[in-house]
Every structure is written in C-alpha cells, then in structure tokens.
Short mmCIF file of C-alpha atoms in Angstrom, two decimals:
data_model
loop_
_atom_site.label_atom_id
_atom_site.label_comp_id
_atom_site.label_asym_id
_atom_site.label_seq_id
_atom_site.Cartn_x
_atom_site.Cartn_y
_atom_site.Cartn_z
CA MET A 481 0.00 0.00 0.00
CA GLY A 482 2.95 2.31 0.65
CA VAL A 483 3.47 3.33 -2.95
CA TYR A 484 -0.19 4.32 -3.38
CA ALA A 485 -0.19 6.42 -0.24
CA GLU A 486 3.04 8.09 -1.26
CA GLY A 487 1.71 8.59 -4.78
CA PHE A 488 -1.44 10.16 -3.43
CA ALA A 489 0.53 12.44 -1.12
CA GLU A 490 2.76 13.39 -4.05
CA ALA A 491 -0.28 14.11 -6.25
CA VAL A 492 -1.75 16.40 -3.60
CA ARG A 493 1.60 18.09 -3.11
CA LEU A 494 2.05 18.66 -6.86
CA LEU A 495 -1.44 20.10 -7.17
CA ILE A 496 -1.19 22.36 -4.12
CA SER A 497 2.29 23.61 -4.98
CA LEU A 498 1.03 24.42 -8.50
CA ASP A 499 4.06 22.61 -9.88
CA PRO A 500 4.51 24.40 -13.21
CA GLU A 501 5.75 21.37 -15.10
CA VAL A 502 2.79 19.26 -14.01
CA TYR A 503 0.30 22.00 -14.86
CA ASP A 504 1.98 22.45 -18.20
CA ILE A 505 1.61 18.74 -18.94
CA VAL A 506 -2.00 18.69 -17.74
CA LEU A 507 -2.96 21.68 -19.89
CA ARG A 508 -1.19 20.23 -22.92
CA THR A 509 -2.96 16.90 -22.44
CA LEU A 510 -6.31 18.63 -22.28
CA ARG A 511 -5.54 20.79 -25.31
CA VAL A 512 -4.39 17.88 -27.48
CA SER A 513 -7.11 15.44 -26.43
CA THR A 514 -9.94 17.99 -26.56
CA THR A 515 -8.89 19.18 -30.00
CA ALA A 516 -8.66 15.60 -31.23
CA THR A 517 -12.11 14.88 -29.78
CA VAL A 518 -13.58 17.96 -31.45
CA VAL A 519 -12.07 16.93 -34.80
CA SER A 520 -13.40 13.41 -34.39
CA VAL A 521 -16.86 14.75 -33.54
CA LEU A 522 -16.83 17.04 -36.57
CA LEU A 523 -15.94 14.04 -38.77
CA GLY A 524 -17.60 11.18 -36.93
CA VAL A 525 -21.06 12.62 -36.26
CA PRO A 526 -21.80 13.51 -39.93
CA LEU A 527 -20.34 10.18 -41.08
CA GLY A 528 -22.37 8.23 -38.53
CA THR A 529 -25.52 10.21 -39.34
CA TYR A 530 -25.12 9.52 -43.05
CA LEU A 531 -24.57 5.82 -42.43
CA ALA A 532 -27.60 5.65 -40.19
CA LEU A 533 -30.00 7.44 -42.52
CA HIS A 534 -28.98 6.45 -46.05
CA ARG A 535 -29.04 3.30 -48.11
CA PHE A 536 -26.27 2.96 -50.65
CA ALA A 537 -24.13 0.28 -52.19
CA GLY A 538 -21.31 -0.67 -49.84
CA ARG A 539 -23.10 0.66 -46.77
CA GLN A 540 -22.72 -2.60 -44.84
CA LEU A 541 -19.04 -2.74 -45.72
CA THR A 542 -18.47 0.86 -44.63
CA LEU A 543 -20.31 0.17 -41.43
CA SER A 544 -18.22 -2.90 -40.64
CA LEU A 545 -15.09 -0.85 -41.37
CA VAL A 546 -16.28 1.77 -38.87
CA TYR A 547 -16.89 -0.93 -36.28
CA LEU A 548 -13.47 -2.41 -37.01
CA GLY A 549 -12.00 1.06 -36.53
CA MET A 550 -13.65 1.33 -33.10
CA GLY A 551 -11.35 -1.38 -31.86
CA PHE A 552 -8.32 -0.49 -33.93
CA PRO A 553 -5.08 -0.82 -31.96
CA PRO A 554 -3.79 2.72 -31.26
CA THR A 555 -0.19 1.56 -31.68
CA VAL A 556 -0.96 0.54 -35.27
CA VAL A 557 -2.51 3.95 -35.89
CA GLY A 558 0.63 5.45 -34.35
CA LEU A 559 2.93 3.47 -36.62
CA VAL A 560 0.99 4.32 -39.78
CA THR A 561 0.83 8.00 -38.81
CA TRP A 562 4.56 7.96 -38.03
CA LEU A 563 5.44 6.42 -41.39
CA THR A 564 3.16 8.86 -43.20
CA LEU A 565 4.43 11.99 -41.46
CA ALA A 566 8.11 10.98 -41.32
CA ARG A 567 10.49 13.27 -43.20
CA TYR A 568 10.81 10.88 -46.10
CA GLY A 569 7.24 9.61 -45.83
CA PRO A 570 4.37 10.65 -48.14
CA LEU A 571 3.44 13.70 -46.05
CA GLY A 572 6.93 14.40 -44.77
CA PHE A 573 7.06 17.76 -46.54
CA LEU A 574 4.60 19.09 -43.96
CA GLY A 575 7.20 18.67 -41.23
CA LEU A 576 4.58 17.60 -38.69
CA LEU A 577 6.23 14.62 -36.99
CA TYR A 578 7.05 15.12 -33.30
CA SER A 579 4.53 17.93 -32.87
CA GLN A 580 1.22 18.33 -31.10
CA THR A 581 -0.46 18.45 -34.50
CA ALA A 582 0.85 14.95 -35.25
CA MET A 583 -0.57 13.75 -31.94
CA ILE A 584 -3.94 15.36 -32.68
CA ILE A 585 -4.00 13.67 -36.10
CA ALA A 586 -3.25 10.23 -34.65
CA GLN A 587 -5.74 10.67 -31.81
CA ALA A 588 -8.45 11.91 -34.16
CA ILE A 589 -7.91 8.83 -36.35
CA ILE A 590 -8.39 6.69 -33.25
CA ALA A 591 -11.50 8.53 -32.01
CA THR A 592 -13.38 9.19 -35.26
CA PRO A 593 -14.58 5.58 -35.77
CA ILE A 594 -15.60 5.43 -32.12
CA VAL A 595 -17.69 8.59 -32.44
CA ALA A 596 -19.10 7.49 -35.81
CA GLY A 597 -20.02 4.03 -34.53
CA PHE A 598 -21.81 5.38 -31.46
CA THR A 599 -23.58 7.95 -33.65
CA VAL A 600 -24.91 5.26 -35.99
CA ALA A 601 -26.27 3.31 -33.03
CA ALA A 602 -27.74 6.44 -31.43
CA ILE A 603 -29.57 7.61 -34.54
CA GLN A 604 -30.79 4.17 -35.53
CA SER A 605 -32.27 3.71 -32.09
CA VAL A 606 -34.51 6.75 -32.62
CA ASN A 607 -37.98 5.49 -33.36
CA PRO A 608 -38.36 5.50 -37.20
CA LYS A 609 -41.89 6.86 -36.80
CA ILE A 610 -40.41 10.09 -35.44
CA ARG A 611 -38.36 10.47 -38.61
CA LEU A 612 -41.46 10.06 -40.74
CA GLN A 613 -43.39 12.45 -38.57
CA ILE A 614 -40.70 15.13 -38.81
CA LEU A 615 -40.65 14.80 -42.58
CA ALA A 616 -44.46 14.78 -42.74
CA LEU A 617 -44.54 18.07 -40.87
CA GLY A 618 -42.53 19.55 -43.74
CA ALA A 619 -39.15 20.03 -42.03
CA SER A 620 -36.27 21.30 -44.14
CA ARG A 621 -33.07 19.21 -44.35
CA GLY A 622 -31.42 21.29 -41.63
CA GLN A 623 -34.44 21.15 -39.36
CA PHE A 624 -34.68 17.40 -39.89
CA LEU A 625 -31.04 16.80 -38.86
CA TRP A 626 -31.39 19.13 -35.90
CA LEU A 627 -34.45 17.31 -34.62
CA ILE A 628 -32.95 13.87 -35.18
CA TRP A 629 -29.75 14.79 -33.33
CA ARG A 630 -31.92 16.20 -30.57
CA GLU A 631 -33.77 12.92 -30.30
CA ALA A 632 -30.50 11.00 -30.28
CA ARG A 633 -28.69 13.35 -27.90
CA LEU A 634 -28.12 10.74 -25.17
CA GLY A 635 -26.29 8.48 -27.59
CA LEU A 636 -24.40 11.40 -29.16
CA LEU A 637 -23.08 12.50 -25.78
CA ALA A 638 -22.08 8.89 -25.13
CA ALA A 639 -20.21 9.05 -28.46
CA ILE A 640 -18.30 12.15 -27.33
CA ILE A 641 -17.54 10.61 -23.92
CA ALA A 642 -16.24 7.41 -25.53
CA GLY A 643 -14.15 9.32 -28.06
CA PHE A 644 -12.61 11.56 -25.41
CA GLY A 645 -12.00 8.60 -23.11
CA GLY A 646 -10.26 6.80 -25.96
CA VAL A 647 -7.80 9.58 -26.70
CA ILE A 648 -6.95 10.94 -23.27
CA SER A 649 -5.97 7.47 -22.04
CA GLU A 650 -4.01 6.61 -25.18
CA VAL A 651 -0.22 6.26 -24.97
CA GLY A 652 1.30 4.20 -27.80
CA ALA A 653 0.45 6.44 -30.73
CA SER A 654 1.11 9.64 -28.77
CA MET A 655 4.54 8.35 -27.81
CA MET A 656 5.42 7.38 -31.39
CA VAL A 657 4.28 10.45 -33.30
CA GLY A 658 4.80 12.98 -30.51
CA GLY A 659 8.14 11.69 -29.29
CA ASN A 660 7.44 12.57 -25.63
CA ILE A 661 9.48 15.78 -25.92
CA ALA A 662 9.63 17.74 -22.68
CA GLY A 663 7.70 21.02 -22.87
CA MET A 664 6.36 20.22 -26.34
CA THR A 665 4.68 16.86 -26.75
CA ARG A 666 4.88 15.33 -23.29
CA VAL A 667 1.36 14.50 -22.12
CA MET A 668 0.08 12.74 -19.00
CA THR A 669 0.27 9.19 -20.35
CA THR A 670 3.71 9.50 -21.94
CA ALA A 671 5.02 11.28 -18.84
CA ILE A 672 3.79 8.36 -16.73
CA VAL A 673 5.59 5.84 -18.94
CA LEU A 674 8.79 7.90 -18.71
CA GLU A 675 8.65 8.21 -14.93
CA VAL A 676 8.11 4.46 -14.59
CA SER A 677 11.10 3.76 -16.82
CA LYS A 678 13.09 6.13 -14.58
CA GLY A 679 11.90 4.15 -11.58
CA LYS A 680 10.10 7.17 -10.10
CA PHE A 681 6.98 5.32 -9.07
CA GLU A 682 5.67 7.97 -6.67
CA LEU A 683 5.66 10.64 -9.37
CA ALA A 684 4.14 8.18 -11.87
CA THR A 685 1.41 7.29 -9.38
CA ALA A 686 0.78 10.97 -8.68
CA LEU A 687 0.44 11.73 -12.38
CA SER A 688 -1.89 8.74 -12.79
CA ILE A 689 -4.10 9.97 -9.98
CA ILE A 690 -4.25 13.44 -11.54
CA LEU A 691 -5.04 11.93 -14.96
CA LEU A 692 -7.85 9.84 -13.49
CA ALA A 693 -9.22 12.84 -11.63
CA ILE A 694 -9.25 14.95 -14.79
CA SER A 695 -10.87 12.21 -16.87
CA PHE A 696 -13.45 11.79 -14.15
CA ILE A 697 -14.26 15.50 -13.97
CA ILE A 698 -14.72 15.77 -17.73
CA THR A 699 -16.70 12.58 -18.28
CA GLY A 700 -18.66 13.44 -15.14
CA ALA A 701 -19.58 16.85 -16.57
CA LEU A 702 -20.63 15.28 -19.88
CA THR A 703 -22.65 12.63 -18.03
CA TYR A 704 -24.36 15.34 -16.03
CA LEU A 705 -25.37 17.04 -19.27
CA GLN A 706 -26.56 13.72 -20.63
CA GLN A 707 -28.56 12.66 -17.63
CA ARG A 708 -30.04 15.99 -16.55
CA GLY A 709 -33.75 15.62 -15.92
CA ARG A 710 -33.58 11.97 -16.87
CA GLN A 711 -32.98 10.25 -13.57
CA PRO A 712 -35.27 7.29 -13.13
CA ALA A 713 -38.15 8.18 -10.84
CA MET B 785 -35.06 24.31 -23.59
CA TYR B 786 -32.08 22.69 -21.99
CA LEU B 787 -31.22 20.93 -25.21
CA LYS B 788 -30.23 24.19 -26.86
CA LYS B 789 -28.08 24.99 -23.87
CA VAL B 790 -26.42 21.62 -24.15
CA LEU B 791 -25.67 22.12 -27.82
CA ALA B 792 -24.55 25.69 -27.22
CA LEU B 793 -22.26 24.38 -24.54
CA ILE B 794 -20.78 21.76 -26.85
CA ILE B 795 -20.17 24.37 -29.52
CA ALA B 796 -18.68 26.68 -26.91
CA LEU B 797 -16.42 23.86 -25.72
CA ALA B 798 -15.34 23.21 -29.28
CA LEU B 799 -14.52 26.88 -29.78
CA VAL B 800 -12.62 27.02 -26.50
CA ALA B 801 -10.64 23.95 -27.48
CA ALA B 802 -9.82 25.38 -30.89
CA PHE B 803 -8.90 28.71 -29.32
CA ALA B 804 -6.77 27.02 -26.67
CA ALA B 805 -5.01 25.04 -29.36
CA GLY B 806 -4.32 28.22 -31.29
CA CYS B 807 -3.12 30.09 -28.21
CA GLY B 808 -1.01 27.20 -27.06
CA GLY B 809 0.70 27.13 -30.41
CA GLN B 810 1.46 30.82 -30.18
CA ALA B 811 2.71 30.58 -26.63
CA ALA B 812 4.93 27.69 -27.58
CA ASP B 813 6.24 29.63 -30.56
CA GLN B 814 7.04 32.55 -28.35
CA ALA B 815 8.75 30.35 -25.83
CA ARG B 816 10.82 28.97 -28.66
CA LYS B 817 11.75 32.41 -29.92
CA GLU B 818 12.96 33.80 -26.63
CA PRO B 819 16.33 32.10 -26.35
CA GLN B 820 17.23 33.23 -29.82
CA GLN B 821 17.67 36.78 -28.74
CA GLN B 822 20.91 35.65 -27.15
CA ALA B 823 22.25 33.97 -30.25
CA ALA B 824 22.27 34.41 -33.98
CA GLU B 825 18.98 33.27 -35.47
CA PRO B 826 19.35 29.74 -36.86
CA GLU B 827 17.50 29.20 -40.11
CA VAL B 828 15.98 25.85 -39.20
CA LYS B 829 15.38 25.79 -35.48
CA ASP B 830 14.37 22.20 -34.83
CA VAL B 831 17.12 19.66 -34.34
CA ILE B 832 16.01 16.05 -34.01
CA LEU B 833 18.30 14.19 -31.63
CA ALA B 834 17.85 10.43 -31.63
CA THR B 835 19.46 8.95 -28.58
CA THR B 836 19.53 6.03 -26.23
CA THR B 837 17.22 5.75 -23.26
CA SER B 838 20.15 5.82 -20.83
CA THR B 839 21.07 9.46 -21.51
CA VAL B 840 17.45 10.46 -20.92
CA ASP B 841 16.56 8.13 -18.04
CA SER B 842 19.72 9.11 -16.16
CA GLY B 843 18.71 12.77 -16.43
CA LEU B 844 21.91 13.88 -18.21
CA LEU B 845 20.10 15.38 -21.20
CA ASP B 846 17.75 17.29 -18.91
CA VAL B 847 20.87 19.21 -17.90
CA LEU B 848 22.66 19.46 -21.26
CA VAL B 849 19.83 20.17 -23.73
CA PRO B 850 18.52 23.38 -22.09
CA GLU B 851 22.10 24.68 -21.97
CA PHE B 852 22.59 23.92 -25.68
CA GLU B 853 19.31 25.61 -26.55
CA LYS B 854 20.26 28.67 -24.52
CA GLN B 855 23.66 28.94 -26.17
CA THR B 856 22.61 28.40 -29.76
CA GLY B 857 18.90 29.17 -30.15
CA TYR B 858 18.16 25.75 -31.57
CA LYS B 859 15.23 23.74 -30.29
CA VAL B 860 16.15 20.11 -29.65
CA LYS B 861 13.57 17.40 -30.16
CA THR B 862 14.96 14.56 -28.11
CA ILE B 863 13.63 11.21 -29.23
CA SER B 864 14.63 8.58 -26.72
CA VAL B 865 14.78 5.10 -28.21
CA GLY B 866 17.15 2.15 -28.12
CA THR B 867 20.47 2.69 -29.90
CA GLY B 868 19.35 0.26 -32.63
CA GLN B 869 16.33 2.40 -33.45
CA ALA B 870 18.33 5.60 -33.15
CA LEU B 871 20.83 4.29 -35.70
CA GLU B 872 17.95 3.22 -37.93
CA MET B 873 16.52 6.75 -37.77
CA GLY B 874 19.92 8.02 -38.85
CA LYS B 875 20.06 5.58 -41.76
CA LYS B 876 16.66 6.80 -42.96
CA GLY B 877 17.53 10.47 -42.53
CA GLU B 878 14.76 10.85 -39.96
CA ALA B 879 17.11 12.29 -37.34
CA ASP B 880 19.70 15.09 -37.57
CA VAL B 881 22.12 14.03 -34.88
CA LEU B 882 22.69 10.80 -32.94
CA LEU B 883 24.08 10.27 -29.45
CA VAL B 884 24.58 6.52 -29.15
CA HIS B 885 26.68 3.81 -27.53
CA ALA B 886 27.23 0.83 -29.81
CA PRO B 887 30.60 1.48 -31.51
CA ALA B 888 30.50 -1.67 -33.65
CA SER B 889 27.11 -0.82 -35.17
CA GLU B 890 27.97 2.87 -35.40
CA LYS B 891 30.92 1.97 -37.59
CA GLU B 892 28.54 0.74 -40.32
CA LEU B 893 26.88 4.15 -40.52
CA VAL B 894 30.19 5.97 -40.57
CA ASP B 895 31.60 3.64 -43.23
CA ALA B 896 28.49 4.11 -45.36
CA GLY B 897 28.98 7.88 -45.19
CA VAL B 898 25.68 8.39 -43.40
CA GLY B 899 27.23 9.37 -40.08
CA ILE B 900 29.71 12.26 -40.22
CA ASP B 901 31.59 14.34 -37.65
CA TYR B 902 31.82 11.11 -35.65
CA THR B 903 33.16 12.12 -32.25
CA LEU B 904 33.93 10.40 -28.97
CA VAL B 905 32.01 12.12 -26.15
CA MET B 906 32.19 10.15 -22.93
CA HIS B 907 32.07 6.73 -21.37
CA ASN B 908 30.86 4.98 -18.33
CA ASP B 909 30.70 1.30 -17.71
CA PHE B 910 28.35 -1.60 -17.84
CA ILE B 911 27.91 -3.75 -14.77
CA ILE B 912 26.33 -7.11 -14.16
CA VAL B 913 23.78 -6.91 -11.36
CA GLY B 914 21.81 -9.65 -9.69
CA PRO B 915 20.34 -10.94 -6.43
CA GLU B 916 22.35 -9.90 -3.39
CA ASN B 917 23.07 -13.52 -2.37
CA ASP B 918 24.49 -14.19 -5.89
CA PRO B 919 23.20 -17.77 -6.39
CA ALA B 920 25.35 -18.25 -9.51
CA GLY B 921 28.44 -17.08 -7.67
CA ILE B 922 29.59 -14.68 -10.41
CA LYS B 923 31.33 -12.40 -7.95
CA ASN B 924 34.38 -14.63 -8.15
CA ALA B 925 34.33 -14.99 -11.93
CA LYS B 926 37.53 -13.64 -13.47
CA THR B 927 35.97 -12.03 -16.54
CA SER B 928 32.51 -10.97 -17.60
CA PRO B 929 32.18 -13.76 -20.23
CA LYS B 930 33.02 -16.26 -17.49
CA ALA B 931 30.39 -14.69 -15.28
CA LEU B 932 27.76 -15.13 -17.98
CA MET B 933 28.86 -18.73 -18.53
CA GLN B 934 28.23 -19.42 -14.84
CA ILE B 935 24.79 -17.82 -15.05
CA ALA B 936 23.93 -20.02 -18.03
CA SER B 937 25.00 -23.17 -16.22
CA LYS B 938 23.07 -22.52 -12.99
CA PRO B 939 19.30 -22.58 -12.39
CA VAL B 940 19.01 -18.79 -12.34
CA ILE B 941 17.28 -16.23 -14.55
CA PHE B 942 18.98 -13.74 -16.84
CA VAL B 943 16.88 -10.79 -17.96
CA SER B 944 17.84 -9.28 -21.30
CA ARG B 945 16.56 -6.05 -22.84
CA GLY B 946 16.22 -7.79 -26.18
CA ASP B 947 15.49 -4.45 -27.87
CA ASP B 948 18.52 -4.06 -30.12
CA SER B 949 19.77 -1.23 -27.91
CA GLY B 950 23.42 -0.51 -27.26
CA THR B 951 23.20 -2.39 -23.97
CA HIS B 952 21.59 -5.37 -25.67
CA LYS B 953 24.28 -5.37 -28.36
CA LYS B 954 26.95 -5.29 -25.66
CA GLU B 955 25.26 -8.16 -23.83
CA LEU B 956 25.20 -10.29 -26.97
CA SER B 957 28.87 -9.58 -27.64
CA ILE B 958 29.76 -10.84 -24.16
CA TRP B 959 27.63 -13.96 -24.64
CA LYS B 960 29.52 -14.51 -27.86
CA ALA B 961 32.83 -14.15 -26.04
CA ALA B 962 31.52 -16.75 -23.58
CA GLY B 963 30.95 -19.14 -26.47
CA ILE B 964 27.16 -18.87 -26.41
CA GLU B 965 26.07 -17.61 -29.81
CA LYS B 966 22.36 -17.25 -29.12
CA PRO B 967 21.26 -17.59 -25.50
CA SER B 968 17.77 -19.04 -25.24
CA GLY B 969 15.55 -21.05 -22.98
CA ALA B 970 13.22 -20.40 -20.09
CA TRP B 971 16.09 -18.98 -18.02
CA TYR B 972 16.81 -16.28 -20.61
CA GLN B 973 14.03 -13.72 -20.51
CA SER B 974 13.83 -10.90 -23.00
CA THR B 975 11.79 -7.85 -21.96
CA GLY B 976 11.91 -5.80 -25.15
CA ALA B 977 11.90 -2.73 -22.92
CA GLY B 978 14.22 0.07 -21.87
CA MET B 979 16.93 -0.29 -19.23
CA GLY B 980 14.85 1.13 -16.40
CA GLN B 981 12.01 -1.27 -16.94
CA THR B 982 14.34 -4.22 -17.50
CA LEU B 983 15.99 -3.51 -14.14
CA GLN B 984 12.57 -3.52 -12.50
CA VAL B 985 11.81 -6.90 -14.06
CA ALA B 986 15.17 -8.32 -13.00
CA SER B 987 14.61 -7.04 -9.47
CA GLU B 988 11.10 -8.48 -9.23
CA LYS B 989 12.18 -11.87 -10.57
CA GLN B 990 15.51 -11.80 -8.74
CA GLY B 991 17.42 -12.43 -11.95
CA TYR B 992 20.71 -11.19 -13.32
CA THR B 993 21.04 -8.48 -15.95
CA LEU B 994 23.59 -6.33 -17.70
CA THR B 995 23.01 -2.61 -17.18
CA ASP B 996 24.76 0.68 -17.66
CA ARG B 997 25.91 2.08 -14.36
CA ALA B 998 24.09 5.39 -14.76
CA THR B 999 20.62 3.88 -15.01
CA TYR B 1000 21.38 1.43 -12.19
CA LEU B 1001 22.51 4.21 -9.83
CA ALA B 1002 19.54 6.38 -10.75
CA GLN B 1003 17.15 3.57 -9.81
CA LYS B 1004 19.10 1.82 -7.08
CA ALA B 1005 16.70 2.86 -4.33
CA ASN B 1006 13.86 0.93 -5.99
CA LEU B 1007 15.86 -2.20 -6.79
CA LYS B 1008 16.78 -5.33 -4.90
CA LEU B 1009 19.87 -5.87 -6.99
CA ALA B 1010 23.57 -5.67 -6.18
CA VAL B 1011 26.57 -4.94 -8.41
CA LEU B 1012 28.25 -8.31 -8.85
CA LYS B 1013 30.67 -7.87 -11.74
CA GLU B 1014 32.40 -4.66 -12.78
CA GLY B 1015 35.65 -3.18 -13.95
CA ASP B 1016 36.22 -5.45 -16.94
CA LYS B 1017 37.59 -3.71 -19.99
CA SER B 1018 34.95 -5.46 -22.09
CA LEU B 1019 32.31 -3.70 -19.96
CA LEU B 1020 33.22 -0.20 -21.16
CA ASN B 1021 30.21 1.79 -22.40
CA ILE B 1022 31.39 4.31 -24.94
CA TYR B 1023 29.21 7.13 -26.26
CA HIS B 1024 29.74 8.84 -29.59
CA VAL B 1025 27.89 11.69 -31.20
CA MET B 1026 27.50 12.04 -34.97
CA ALA B 1027 25.65 14.19 -37.46
CA VAL B 1028 23.64 12.70 -40.30
CA ASN B 1029 25.19 13.49 -43.68
CA PRO B 1030 23.14 16.20 -45.45
CA GLU B 1031 24.55 15.04 -48.80
CA LYS B 1032 22.66 11.78 -48.34
CA PHE B 1033 19.51 13.36 -46.92
CA GLU B 1034 18.78 16.91 -47.97
CA LYS B 1035 16.18 17.47 -45.26
CA VAL B 1036 18.70 16.97 -42.48
CA ASN B 1037 19.36 20.08 -40.40
CA TYR B 1038 23.13 19.77 -40.60
CA GLU B 1039 23.85 23.23 -39.15
CA GLY B 1040 21.96 22.30 -36.01
CA ALA B 1041 23.47 18.82 -35.86
CA LYS B 1042 27.00 20.19 -36.20
CA ALA B 1043 26.27 22.76 -33.49
CA PHE B 1044 25.18 19.93 -31.19
CA VAL B 1045 28.30 17.86 -31.95
CA ASP B 1046 30.49 20.89 -31.21
CA PHE B 1047 28.54 21.59 -28.06
CA MET B 1048 28.97 18.05 -26.73
CA VAL B 1049 32.78 18.22 -26.93
CA ALA B 1050 33.15 21.84 -25.80
CA PRO B 1051 35.24 22.10 -22.60
CA GLU B 1052 32.35 23.64 -20.63
CA THR B 1053 29.98 20.82 -21.62
CA GLN B 1054 32.58 18.16 -20.90
CA LYS B 1055 32.95 19.64 -17.45
CA MET B 1056 29.19 19.46 -16.91
CA ILE B 1057 29.22 15.81 -18.01
CA GLY B 1058 31.99 15.01 -15.54
CA GLU B 1059 30.14 16.72 -12.70
CA PHE B 1060 26.74 15.22 -13.49
CA GLY B 1061 25.42 12.94 -10.77
CA LYS B 1062 28.10 13.72 -8.18
CA ASP B 1063 25.73 15.63 -5.92
CA LYS B 1064 23.06 12.94 -6.06
CA PHE B 1065 24.99 9.68 -6.20
CA GLY B 1066 28.34 10.64 -4.72
CA GLN B 1067 30.04 9.64 -7.96
CA SER B 1068 29.90 10.93 -11.49
CA LEU B 1069 27.83 8.88 -13.92
CA PHE B 1070 29.86 9.62 -17.04
CA VAL B 1071 33.54 10.24 -17.74
CA PRO B 1072 34.11 13.00 -20.31
CA ASP B 1073 36.37 11.80 -23.14
CA ALA B 1074 36.47 14.53 -25.78
CA GLY B 1075 39.74 14.49 -27.70
CA LYS B 1076 40.78 11.11 -26.34
CA ASN B 1077 41.46 7.98 -28.36
CA GLU B 1078 38.94 5.18 -27.93
CA ALA B 1079 41.71 2.59 -27.61
CA ASP B 1080 43.16 4.43 -24.59
CA LEU B 1081 40.01 4.20 -22.50
CA GLY B 1082 39.63 1.85 -19.60
#
C-alpha cells in the first residue's frame, strides 16, 4: 500500500504547490485530447448520421469498417501516422512529426470511428416513426437533422464521452508520433511511462491519480449534461 | 429548452478547445523564440536528436539540452529510443544528430557515409547486477564472459533487454565471447523494454542483468539488486555523437546537428558531463572523453 499512499501524497503536493511542469503537462494533455475529440466529432457525427439514414451500395461494408475502426489498436494507428508523417514519408514535406499536430492527427484517427459508430447506433435507435413524422410536418433538411440529433442526444453525448476517453488514455500512438518531448509533446500518459522507466513510481502514481481525476471531472460533466432531468423516478 | 443549452455548450467547448489550441501554439512559438535573442537566429530551429534511453533516463540530457538551446537558439527534439532504433533513424535520414553507444554498429553508418563528424564524447561502464546472495556465484568470476557462462549453467534467470539497444548489443557480444552464440531457454528472458524497466523486471524476478551504471545508480533505491561484476575492460560503455550526412539526406538540419556535436565536446559541456550525478549519487555517472582515443580508454 505504501506506494499508493506516497503517490497520493505526491499528487496532492504537486497540485497544491502548482508545480509548473505538471500544470503544463495537464494543460497540454487537455488541449491535445480535446482538440482531437472535437475533430473526431466534426468528422464522426456527420459520417455516422449519413450511415444511419442512407441506403447505398457498400453501406454494410463501410459500417463494418467503422466498427473495425472502433477497436483499432492505437499503436498501429501510431505506426501508420509515423510512417506517413516521417520526413521521407508521403506527407513528410509538412514537417509535422514530433509535434502536437501529429498527436492530434493520430488521436483523431483513433477517435473518429468510435464517435461514428456510437452515432450510428444512437440515430438508428430513434424510433423510425419520429423520422417520418418530422418529414411529414414539412421540415427542411437542416431542421430534420437538428431534430434527429436532438432525439439521439443521449447516444451522441455517449459518443463524445467514448471518443474523449479513448484519446486521453491513449499512450502508444502519442509516444510514437509525438516523441514525448519535454515542454512540447509530453502528455500525461507519456510522462507516466517515462517516470516508470526512470523508476520514479511515486511521481508516476501521482500523475496517474491526476489523470484519473481529470478524466473523471470531464466525463462526469458530460454525463451530467446527458442525464439531466432523466434520472429514473 | 435545456437541449439548446447543451448544444450551445458543446459548440462553446469546441470553440474554446480550438482557441486554446491556437493560443497554445502561439505561446509555444514565443517560448521557442525567446532564447534566440541571445544567439544568432538559426535558419531551421528544430534539431532532431535520436538517442539512447540511458542518456534520458539518467537525467543527463535534462541538464545538457537546455544549456545547448540557450547557447545556440536551436530547439532540440529529443527522441529517446534504443540505440538500434536511433541508428535506424539516422540511416533513414529521420534524425539530424545521434548520441549513441554501440561502436560496432555505429561503424557501419560511418563507413556508409551516413554518419559524419563522428566524435567520442564520454564513457561509463556496464555492470552485471543480480540478487544480493548471488546464487550463480559470479562475484568470483575472473571475466565478464566467465560470469555469464556461470549464469547459463546454474538454475538462475537472466533478464535481457532484447530491444537491439546498445546495452543489448553489448550483452550479446559478451555472450559470444563466452561461447554462447544465441542464449535461449526459459532462463533467458527478454523484456523488449528500456533499461529502467528491465531492471525492474530483473529485481522483481531476482534475476541477473547487464546494465549501464548510470541507469542502475539512478534507480538503485527501488531495486533489490547488487553490483556483482564490474571493472572489466569489455564492460566499457562508450558514447559517440555524430551528425547525419546532409549530402545523403537533404532534409537533415546539418547546421543544427554540427552545433550539437560541437557543443557536446566543448570544454564547458565536458565539465558538466563530468560533474553530473556527483551531488546525487556521490560519484559521477559519465567520464568525459572529448579528444581522447577510444583505444586508450579503460
């Protein structure tokens, strides 16, 4: 138990002392993961909506690819992103490897299928009669989408929560394409790996506790939004 | 309508995130620009340094890199990998400068004209560590190959990094000297991880392992392992720095790489290397070697 107690004490100490390095890492983690989540929502929600509402050739295949992507190993995404962004890779001219942008790209690739998959499920679970009713009332395309998303909001928030949870806890891809560079691309998870490899278990435990606390606060806030006024009687 | 509020909030969050990302970028840019006021503005600021985990895990680069950045205005991107991967990054032109410790493998790069400005920087030594009661009795072995032979013949565990790092290469060369071309079996466990983690595994399983002294000293407090074999000439751990040849890879930031090579052998830096670790461990972790001949070490 000793190491947990010490880790907890260290976490509290780091937070109270406003340790600049830790705050820097926390803010960077939030910035990278939130941006990646936003990108994945901007891509995944329209994709999922389209898949849920349209029939077209290859729809089943696309859908299975999305579901495959939901469980895609982040390290594989990391490797592919690394090879693509490397200096002498296809997109090497952009000079993005070992930057926060590279991390956001890799994380967005990981989260987009998750968001899209949850979106498909959320929209398909809306009673089809409601769709017909909305259309029968003469809604425009925009109004239709708005109302459908409104109906599916519980599932859509679950999509965002799952996407965010997927990227903030991710380490393999972030390590590969970010490089874990101090002050630039070091985030909570990669910092934890580094501290463990240095044998600094107290600091690693402290960082883990802070990471868990942050994830909890954010998913908790999203859950509150999701569940407001919906508690079972 | 709380729904609208929810959506408004999501949009607001998205905007905040985008804004934060933008701001962060700017702040980082500014932070990067500041040191340049002290030095001439380098054209390409980023220098990618591929190096071994030992220089990072020991904390040496945490001391040297900020000093280099302050002096020159370059921004170093330190990528800490095994020496094997670092050399591979050099071969592909994905790194600008390498700080590594596997002289035999380094020679290939230098001979191929990929590694230039190849310079001896420092050394420390490898040690064989293991359970304090030394069940294989290697303490009395005359040489390190003999020590490994004893480990192989006794019912004890040897933990190898198995990651093609400089330490792993050194380990294999000693096995070879002991007449064991490819150690294998349940007693030979390969972690595929960095030195720090491999030491943890060896400590937990009470096995033997070969480690660089710097990483061992840095972690000693967390380990149940004792130094059992040291001081052999074959256990020398020699670090070289080299730039990647810009004639082979045009995207290499040679100016920055050369500046780093020069920095590593500058008298001031060499002094810092020699002092590093003394306050914390009571002994220095690295011996500065700039200008010396590799054959004279030991």
